[in-house]
Amino acid sequence: MTRRNAPKLLTAARPPAHAGQSRPRIGLALAGGGPLGAVYEVGALCALDECLEGIDFTRLHHYVGVSAGGFIAAALANRMTPREISAAFIDGNSEEAFDPSWLMVPAYGEYLRRAAMLPGIAARMAWSLVRKRSALLAIEKLGAALPTGLFSNDEIDRQIARLFNKPGRSNDFRELHTRLTLVATCLDTAEAAPFGRPGWDHVPISKAVQASAALPGLFPPVEIDGVHYVDGALKKTMHASVAMDEGIDLMLCLNPLVPYDTTVDTTADTSADGTARRGAGRRLPRVADGGLPSVLSQTFRSMIHSRMALGMKHYERAYPNTDLILIEPDHRDTELFLANTFSYGQRRRMAEHAYQATRATLRERRAEFSSKLARHGISLRMDVIDDPLRTLARSGEAAEPKALHQAMNDLRGALDVLERLAGQRGANAMPASRFP
């Protein structure tokens, strides 16, 4: 994996703030990004969990989740490991499988409620036409009949409640052994709603996840205690300050959405060990070529990311005793931008992509982060980071025999040499060789 293709990891060095404490206070903030954002965060978290020694991602001081990141934050707070979350959300082969296809069920209830309003709306339209002689005013009356969301999000509440009501877990904020905050936005006031904080912790975790992920237009607002809530990203992208206000020494932030850069691609297809394979210098597809969905995605990503960048600068000034680490994809990551995450095969590949990119970042910046992480009792596992055959799908299995390991390395190197020679002769590059 090349340096340019690895996710960006921004840091701000700070003096230690946990002197005299037995354990540093570590927080994790997960931004939204739909199913694709959740896939990226799961892959990145699996890599961090395996590559960092001295940190348990199921026992952090405070978890903050927004939108799709809320589900992952809630699962971690319920002591589900990144690997268990991957099995449920990415692989779909466990008893706890969470199928994103549930999110594609039309919001029939919302359609019926709006349809029931049509007689009254038709009467008001007729009044506008007859008395005010305004066709424009009459058409405007139709707005109230339009559904507030295309798809139902009720299954989010039901399936997460099923997952968290199992023995050893809880769907109640007050019963958790750590702090969990899931942020939504109050639709009528546009103010942030920090579910899980005092005064907000009576709401079931599953219902808070549903509210935090209610993207306007896609899902209907979620009604809780007579108030409607929508996606938490409407107010802020990360909401990490919820945790830092209570005191955090190290704040890890994951943001899966970045604007797409379609200038000349200096990245290359890569293997598990980060070795460039092919594709360097090729032109990336333009955003407009993808039609309206791509244009809207780029617009949304740009707005979200610019706001988050300003937020990170504010965090550095407002919390000088907190070390900040932001992990996000590369801006030229074509695979993530064009992925269809409603396919199990796509999700596995994207999670693997995020897993390898995160390992590449830790490998390339090992000198910088070894001393920084040591301030919080954390060290890099170089045997895991440098393992060229390690993948998300196989990292939990027994390692291959040493001889086979070396033979596959030698074969990969020979293929690289042949590919470079073929390229120098003007021939088409050999297809990338990927080994499990």
Coordinates of C-alpha atoms in Angstrom, one line a residue:
M1 CA 0.0 0.0 0.0
T2 CA 1.5 3.3 -1.0
R3 CA 1.8 6.3 1.3
R4 CA -0.7 8.3 -0.8
N5 CA -3.2 5.5 -0.7
A6 CA -3.1 5.1 3.0
P7 CA -5.7 6.9 5.2
K8 CA -4.6 10.2 6.6
L9 CA -3.7 10.2 10.3
L10 CA -3.6 13.6 11.8
T11 CA -2.2 14.2 15.2
A12 CA -1.6 16.9 17.7
A13 CA 1.1 16.3 20.4
R14 CA 0.1 17.3 23.9
P15 CA 1.7 16.9 27.3
P16 CA 0.6 13.9 29.3
A17 CA -2.7 14.6 31.2
H18 CA -3.0 11.4 33.2
A19 CA 0.1 11.6 35.5
G20 CA -0.7 9.7 38.7
Q21 CA -3.6 7.8 37.1
S22 CA -3.5 4.0 36.8
R23 CA -4.9 4.1 33.3
P24 CA -5.2 6.8 30.7
R25 CA -8.6 8.0 29.8
I26 CA -9.1 7.0 26.1
G27 CA -12.1 8.1 24.0
L28 CA -13.3 7.0 20.6
A29 CA -15.5 9.1 18.3
L30 CA -17.0 7.5 15.2
A31 CA -18.6 9.7 12.6
G32 CA -21.4 8.6 10.2
G33 CA -21.3 7.7 6.6
G34 CA -24.1 5.2 5.9
P35 CA -23.4 1.5 5.5
L36 CA -20.1 2.3 3.6
G37 CA -18.9 4.4 6.5
A38 CA -19.7 1.6 9.0
V39 CA -17.8 -0.9 6.8
Y40 CA -14.7 1.4 6.7
E41 CA -14.8 1.9 10.4
V42 CA -15.1 -1.8 11.2
G43 CA -12.1 -2.6 9.0
A44 CA -10.0 0.2 10.5
L45 CA -10.9 -0.8 14.0
C46 CA -10.0 -4.4 13.4
A47 CA -6.5 -3.2 12.2
L48 CA -6.0 -0.9 15.2
D49 CA -7.2 -3.6 17.6
E50 CA -4.6 -6.0 16.3
C51 CA -1.7 -3.6 15.8
L52 CA -1.9 -1.6 19.0
E53 CA -0.7 -3.3 22.2
G54 CA -2.0 -1.9 25.5
I55 CA -5.4 -0.8 24.4
D56 CA -8.7 -2.7 24.7
F57 CA -11.3 -1.3 22.3
T58 CA -14.1 -2.8 24.4
R59 CA -13.0 -1.0 27.6
L60 CA -12.4 2.6 26.6
H61 CA -13.4 5.5 28.9
H62 CA -16.0 7.1 26.6
Y63 CA -17.6 6.2 23.2
V64 CA -19.2 8.8 21.0
G65 CA -21.2 7.7 17.9
V66 CA -23.0 9.6 15.2
S67 CA -25.3 8.1 12.6
A68 CA -23.8 4.7 11.3
G69 CA -20.9 5.2 13.7
G70 CA -23.5 5.0 16.6
F71 CA -24.1 1.3 16.0
I72 CA -20.4 0.5 16.1
A73 CA -19.9 2.6 19.2
A74 CA -22.8 1.0 21.0
A75 CA -21.5 -2.5 20.1
L76 CA -18.0 -1.7 21.5
A77 CA -19.6 -0.3 24.6
N78 CA -21.4 -3.6 25.0
R79 CA -18.1 -5.4 25.0
M80 CA -18.3 -6.7 21.4
T81 CA -14.8 -6.8 19.9
P82 CA -14.1 -5.3 16.5
R83 CA -13.7 -8.9 15.2
E84 CA -17.2 -9.8 16.5
I85 CA -18.7 -6.7 14.9
S86 CA -17.1 -7.6 11.7
A87 CA -18.6 -11.1 11.8
A88 CA -22.1 -9.6 12.4
F89 CA -22.0 -6.6 10.0
I90 CA -19.4 -7.5 7.4
D91 CA -19.4 -11.3 7.0
G92 CA -23.1 -11.9 7.8
N93 CA -22.3 -15.5 8.7
S94 CA -22.9 -15.4 12.4
E95 CA -26.1 -15.8 14.4
E96 CA -26.0 -12.1 15.1
A97 CA -25.8 -11.0 11.5
F98 CA -26.9 -7.5 10.8
D99 CA -28.2 -7.2 7.2
P100 CA -28.2 -3.7 5.7
S101 CA -30.8 -4.8 3.2
W102 CA -33.2 -4.3 6.1
L103 CA -32.7 -0.6 5.5
M104 CA -34.1 -0.8 2.0
V105 CA -37.7 -1.6 3.1
P106 CA -40.1 1.2 1.9
A107 CA -41.6 3.3 4.6
Y108 CA -45.1 2.0 4.0
G109 CA -46.5 3.5 7.3
E110 CA -45.2 6.9 6.3
Y111 CA -46.7 6.6 2.9
L112 CA -50.1 5.7 4.3
R113 CA -50.0 8.6 6.8
R114 CA -49.3 11.1 4.1
A115 CA -51.9 9.6 1.8
A116 CA -54.5 10.0 4.5
M117 CA -53.8 13.8 4.3
L118 CA -54.7 14.0 0.6
P119 CA -58.4 14.8 0.9
G120 CA -57.7 17.8 3.1
I121 CA -54.8 19.0 1.0
A122 CA -57.0 18.7 -2.2
A123 CA -59.6 20.9 -0.6
R124 CA -57.0 23.6 0.3
M125 CA -55.6 23.3 -3.3
A126 CA -59.1 24.0 -4.7
W127 CA -59.5 26.9 -2.4
S128 CA -56.2 28.5 -3.6
L129 CA -57.2 28.0 -7.2
V130 CA -60.8 29.3 -6.9
R131 CA -60.3 32.2 -4.4
K132 CA -56.7 33.2 -4.8
R133 CA -56.3 32.1 -8.5
S134 CA -52.8 30.9 -7.8
A135 CA -51.7 27.7 -9.3
L136 CA -48.3 28.0 -7.5
L137 CA -49.9 28.2 -4.1
A138 CA -52.0 25.2 -4.9
I139 CA -49.0 23.2 -5.9
E140 CA -47.2 24.2 -2.8
K141 CA -50.0 22.6 -0.7
L142 CA -48.8 19.2 -2.1
G143 CA -45.6 19.4 -0.1
A144 CA -47.3 18.2 3.1
A145 CA -48.4 15.0 1.3
L146 CA -44.8 14.0 0.5
P147 CA -43.3 11.3 2.7
T148 CA -40.6 12.5 5.1
G149 CA -38.5 9.4 4.2
L150 CA -38.3 6.8 1.5
F151 CA -37.3 3.8 3.6
S152 CA -38.3 2.6 7.0
N153 CA -35.8 2.6 9.8
D154 CA -37.9 0.7 12.3
E155 CA -35.9 -2.4 11.8
I156 CA -32.8 -0.7 13.1
D157 CA -34.4 -0.4 16.5
R158 CA -35.8 -4.0 16.5
Q159 CA -32.6 -5.7 15.3
I160 CA -30.2 -3.8 17.6
A161 CA -32.5 -4.3 20.6
R162 CA -32.4 -8.1 19.8
L163 CA -28.6 -7.9 19.6
F164 CA -28.1 -6.0 22.9
N165 CA -30.7 -7.8 24.9
K166 CA -28.6 -11.0 24.9
P167 CA -26.9 -12.2 28.1
G168 CA -23.9 -10.0 29.0
R169 CA -25.1 -7.0 27.1
S170 CA -27.6 -4.2 27.6
N171 CA -29.9 -2.0 25.6
D172 CA -29.9 0.5 28.6
F173 CA -27.3 3.2 28.8
R174 CA -27.5 3.2 32.6
E175 CA -26.4 -0.5 32.8
L176 CA -23.2 -0.2 30.7
H177 CA -19.8 -0.3 32.4
T178 CA -18.6 2.6 30.4
R179 CA -19.8 5.9 28.9
L180 CA -21.7 5.9 25.6
T181 CA -23.1 8.9 23.9
L182 CA -25.1 8.7 20.7
V183 CA -25.9 12.0 19.2
A184 CA -29.0 12.9 17.2
T185 CA -30.5 16.2 16.2
C186 CA -33.8 17.6 17.4
L187 CA -35.7 18.4 14.2
D188 CA -37.7 21.3 15.7
T189 CA -34.8 23.1 17.4
A190 CA -31.8 21.9 15.4
E191 CA -30.0 21.3 18.7
A192 CA -27.8 18.2 19.4
A193 CA -29.5 15.5 21.5
P194 CA -26.8 13.5 23.4
F195 CA -28.5 10.3 24.2
G196 CA -26.7 8.5 27.0
R197 CA -25.9 11.6 29.0
P198 CA -27.8 12.4 32.2
G199 CA -31.4 13.3 31.3
W200 CA -31.1 11.5 28.0
D201 CA -30.1 8.0 29.3
H202 CA -33.6 6.6 29.7
V203 CA -34.0 6.1 26.0
P204 CA -33.1 2.6 24.8
I205 CA -29.7 2.4 23.0
S206 CA -31.4 0.8 19.9
K207 CA -33.8 3.7 19.7
A208 CA -31.0 6.3 20.0
V209 CA -29.1 4.6 17.2
Q210 CA -32.2 4.7 15.0
A211 CA -32.6 8.4 15.7
S212 CA -28.9 9.3 15.2
A213 CA -29.0 7.5 11.8
A214 CA -32.2 9.0 10.5
L215 CA -30.8 10.8 7.5
P216 CA -33.5 13.3 6.3
G217 CA -35.1 12.3 3.0
L218 CA -33.9 8.8 3.3
F219 CA -35.5 7.8 6.6
P220 CA -38.4 9.4 8.5
P221 CA -37.7 11.3 11.7
V222 CA -37.8 9.2 14.8
E223 CA -40.2 10.2 17.5
I224 CA -39.0 9.9 21.1
D225 CA -41.1 11.3 24.0
G226 CA -43.2 13.3 21.6
V227 CA -40.1 14.9 19.9
H228 CA -38.8 14.2 16.4
Y229 CA -35.1 13.5 15.9
V230 CA -32.9 13.1 12.8
D231 CA -29.3 12.3 11.9
G232 CA -26.8 13.7 14.4
A233 CA -24.4 14.9 11.7
L234 CA -26.7 17.8 10.9
K235 CA -25.3 19.7 13.8
K236 CA -21.7 18.4 13.9
T237 CA -19.7 15.7 12.1
M238 CA -17.9 14.1 15.0
H239 CA -19.2 15.4 18.3
A240 CA -16.0 14.3 20.0
S241 CA -16.2 17.3 22.4
V242 CA -19.0 15.4 24.3
A243 CA -16.3 13.1 25.6
M244 CA -13.5 15.7 25.9
D245 CA -15.6 18.0 28.0
E246 CA -15.5 15.3 30.7
G247 CA -11.8 14.8 30.5
I248 CA -9.9 12.6 27.9
D249 CA -6.2 12.0 27.6
L250 CA -6.2 10.4 24.1
M251 CA -9.1 10.9 21.7
L252 CA -9.3 8.6 18.7
C253 CA -11.5 9.8 15.9
L254 CA -12.6 7.9 12.7
N255 CA -14.2 9.7 9.8
P256 CA -15.1 7.6 6.8
L257 CA -16.3 10.4 4.5
V258 CA -13.9 12.6 2.6
P259 CA -14.4 14.4 -0.7
Y260 CA -13.2 12.6 -3.8
D261 CA -10.2 14.0 -5.7
T262 CA -10.3 13.2 -9.4
T263 CA -7.0 14.7 -10.4
V264 CA -4.2 12.4 -11.8
D265 CA -4.1 9.2 -9.7
T266 CA -0.7 8.8 -8.1
T267 CA -1.9 5.8 -6.2
A268 CA -1.4 2.2 -7.2
D269 CA -3.2 -1.1 -6.6
T270 CA -1.5 -2.7 -3.7
S271 CA -1.0 -6.0 -2.0
A272 CA -1.5 -6.8 1.7
D273 CA 2.1 -5.7 2.5
G274 CA 1.6 -2.3 0.9
T275 CA 3.7 -3.1 -2.3
A276 CA 2.6 -1.1 -5.3
R277 CA 1.2 -3.3 -8.1
R278 CA -0.3 -1.4 -10.9
G279 CA -2.4 1.6 -11.9
A280 CA 0.0 4.4 -11.0
G281 CA -0.6 7.5 -13.1
R282 CA -4.0 6.5 -14.5
R283 CA -6.8 8.9 -14.7
L284 CA -9.6 8.6 -12.1
P285 CA -13.2 8.7 -13.3
R286 CA -14.8 12.1 -13.0
V287 CA -17.5 12.7 -10.5
A288 CA -20.1 13.9 -13.1
D289 CA -19.6 10.6 -15.0
G290 CA -21.5 8.9 -12.2
G291 CA -24.6 11.0 -12.6
L292 CA -26.7 12.6 -9.9
P293 CA -25.9 10.1 -7.1
S294 CA -22.2 10.8 -7.5
V295 CA -22.7 14.6 -7.6
L296 CA -24.8 14.5 -4.5
S297 CA -22.4 12.2 -2.7
Q298 CA -19.5 14.6 -3.5
T299 CA -21.4 17.6 -2.4
F300 CA -22.4 15.9 0.9
R301 CA -18.9 14.7 1.5
S302 CA -17.4 18.1 0.9
M303 CA -19.7 19.9 3.3
I304 CA -19.2 17.2 6.0
H305 CA -15.5 17.2 5.7
S306 CA -14.9 20.9 5.7
R307 CA -17.0 21.3 8.8
M308 CA -15.1 18.5 10.5
A309 CA -11.7 20.0 9.6
L310 CA -12.8 23.2 11.3
G311 CA -14.0 21.1 14.3
M312 CA -10.6 19.4 14.7
K313 CA -8.8 22.7 14.7
H314 CA -11.2 23.9 17.4
Y315 CA -10.5 20.7 19.5
E316 CA -6.8 21.4 19.4
R317 CA -7.3 24.9 20.8
A318 CA -10.0 24.1 23.3
Y319 CA -8.5 20.8 24.7
P320 CA -4.8 21.4 24.9
N321 CA -4.3 18.5 27.3
T322 CA -5.8 15.9 25.0
D323 CA -3.9 14.0 22.2
L324 CA -6.0 13.9 19.1
I325 CA -5.8 11.2 16.4
L326 CA -7.9 11.4 13.3
I327 CA -8.1 8.5 10.9
E328 CA -9.8 8.9 7.5
P329 CA -9.5 7.5 3.9
D330 CA -7.4 9.0 1.2
H331 CA -9.1 11.6 -1.0
R332 CA -8.3 9.6 -4.1
D333 CA -9.7 6.3 -2.9
T334 CA -11.7 5.2 -5.9
E335 CA -12.9 1.9 -4.4
L336 CA -14.5 3.5 -1.4
F337 CA -16.2 6.3 -3.4
L338 CA -17.7 3.9 -6.0
A339 CA -18.5 0.9 -3.7
N340 CA -22.0 -0.6 -3.5
T341 CA -22.2 -1.7 0.1
F342 CA -25.5 -3.5 -0.2
S343 CA -23.6 -6.5 -1.6
Y344 CA -21.9 -8.8 0.9
G345 CA -19.0 -9.3 -1.5
Q346 CA -18.5 -5.5 -1.7
R347 CA -18.6 -5.0 2.0
R348 CA -15.9 -7.7 2.6
R349 CA -13.6 -6.1 0.0
M350 CA -14.1 -2.6 1.4
A351 CA -13.5 -3.8 5.0
E352 CA -10.3 -5.5 3.8
H353 CA -9.3 -2.3 2.0
A354 CA -9.7 -0.2 5.2
Y355 CA -7.9 -2.8 7.2
Q356 CA -4.8 -2.8 4.9
A357 CA -4.8 1.0 4.6
T358 CA -4.8 1.4 8.4
R359 CA -1.9 -1.1 8.8
A360 CA 0.0 0.8 6.1
T361 CA -0.3 4.1 7.9
L362 CA 1.0 2.6 11.1
R363 CA 3.8 0.9 9.2
E364 CA 4.9 4.1 7.5
R365 CA 4.7 6.3 10.6
R366 CA 6.0 3.8 13.1
A367 CA 8.8 6.1 14.3
E368 CA 6.4 9.0 14.9
F369 CA 3.8 7.0 16.8
S370 CA 5.9 4.7 18.8
S371 CA 7.0 7.4 21.2
K372 CA 3.6 9.2 21.1
L373 CA 1.6 6.1 21.9
A374 CA 4.0 5.2 24.7
R375 CA 2.8 8.3 26.6
H376 CA -0.5 6.4 27.1
G377 CA 0.9 3.0 27.7
I378 CA 0.4 1.8 24.1
S379 CA 2.9 0.3 21.7
L380 CA 2.9 -0.8 18.1
R381 CA 2.9 -4.6 17.3
M382 CA 5.4 -4.5 14.5
D383 CA 5.1 -8.3 13.9
V384 CA 1.5 -7.7 13.0
I385 CA 2.1 -4.5 11.1
D386 CA 4.9 -5.9 9.0
D387 CA 3.3 -9.2 8.2
P388 CA 2.8 -9.1 4.4
L389 CA 0.4 -12.0 4.3
R390 CA -2.0 -10.8 7.1
T391 CA -5.5 -10.0 5.9
L392 CA -8.7 -9.2 7.7
A393 CA -10.2 -12.5 6.6
R394 CA -7.3 -14.6 7.8
S395 CA -5.7 -12.6 10.6
G396 CA -7.5 -14.7 13.2
E397 CA -6.2 -18.0 11.8
A398 CA -3.0 -19.7 12.5
A399 CA 0.0 -18.4 10.6
E400 CA 1.3 -20.4 7.6
P401 CA 4.5 -22.4 8.1
K402 CA 7.6 -20.3 7.9
A403 CA 8.8 -22.0 4.7
L404 CA 5.5 -21.3 2.9
H405 CA 5.4 -17.8 4.2
Q406 CA 8.9 -17.1 2.7
A407 CA 8.0 -18.9 -0.6
M408 CA 5.0 -16.7 -1.1
N409 CA 7.0 -13.6 -0.4
D410 CA 9.6 -14.7 -3.0
L411 CA 6.9 -15.4 -5.5
R412 CA 5.3 -12.0 -4.9
G413 CA 8.6 -10.3 -5.5
A414 CA 9.3 -12.2 -8.7
L415 CA 5.9 -11.1 -10.0
D416 CA 6.7 -7.5 -9.2
V417 CA 9.9 -7.7 -11.2
L418 CA 8.2 -9.3 -14.2
E419 CA 5.5 -6.7 -14.1
R420 CA 8.0 -3.8 -14.1
L421 CA 9.9 -5.4 -16.9
A422 CA 6.7 -5.8 -18.9
G423 CA 5.9 -2.1 -18.3
Q424 CA 9.3 -1.0 -19.4
R425 CA 8.8 -2.8 -22.7
G426 CA 5.5 -1.0 -23.3
A427 CA 3.5 -4.1 -22.8
N428 CA 0.3 -4.2 -20.8
A429 CA 1.0 -4.7 -17.1
M430 CA 0.3 -8.1 -15.6
P431 CA -2.8 -8.4 -13.5
A432 CA -2.2 -7.8 -9.8
S433 CA -1.5 -11.0 -7.9
R434 CA -3.3 -11.2 -4.6
F435 CA -2.6 -13.9 -2.1
P436 CA -4.9 -14.6 0.9

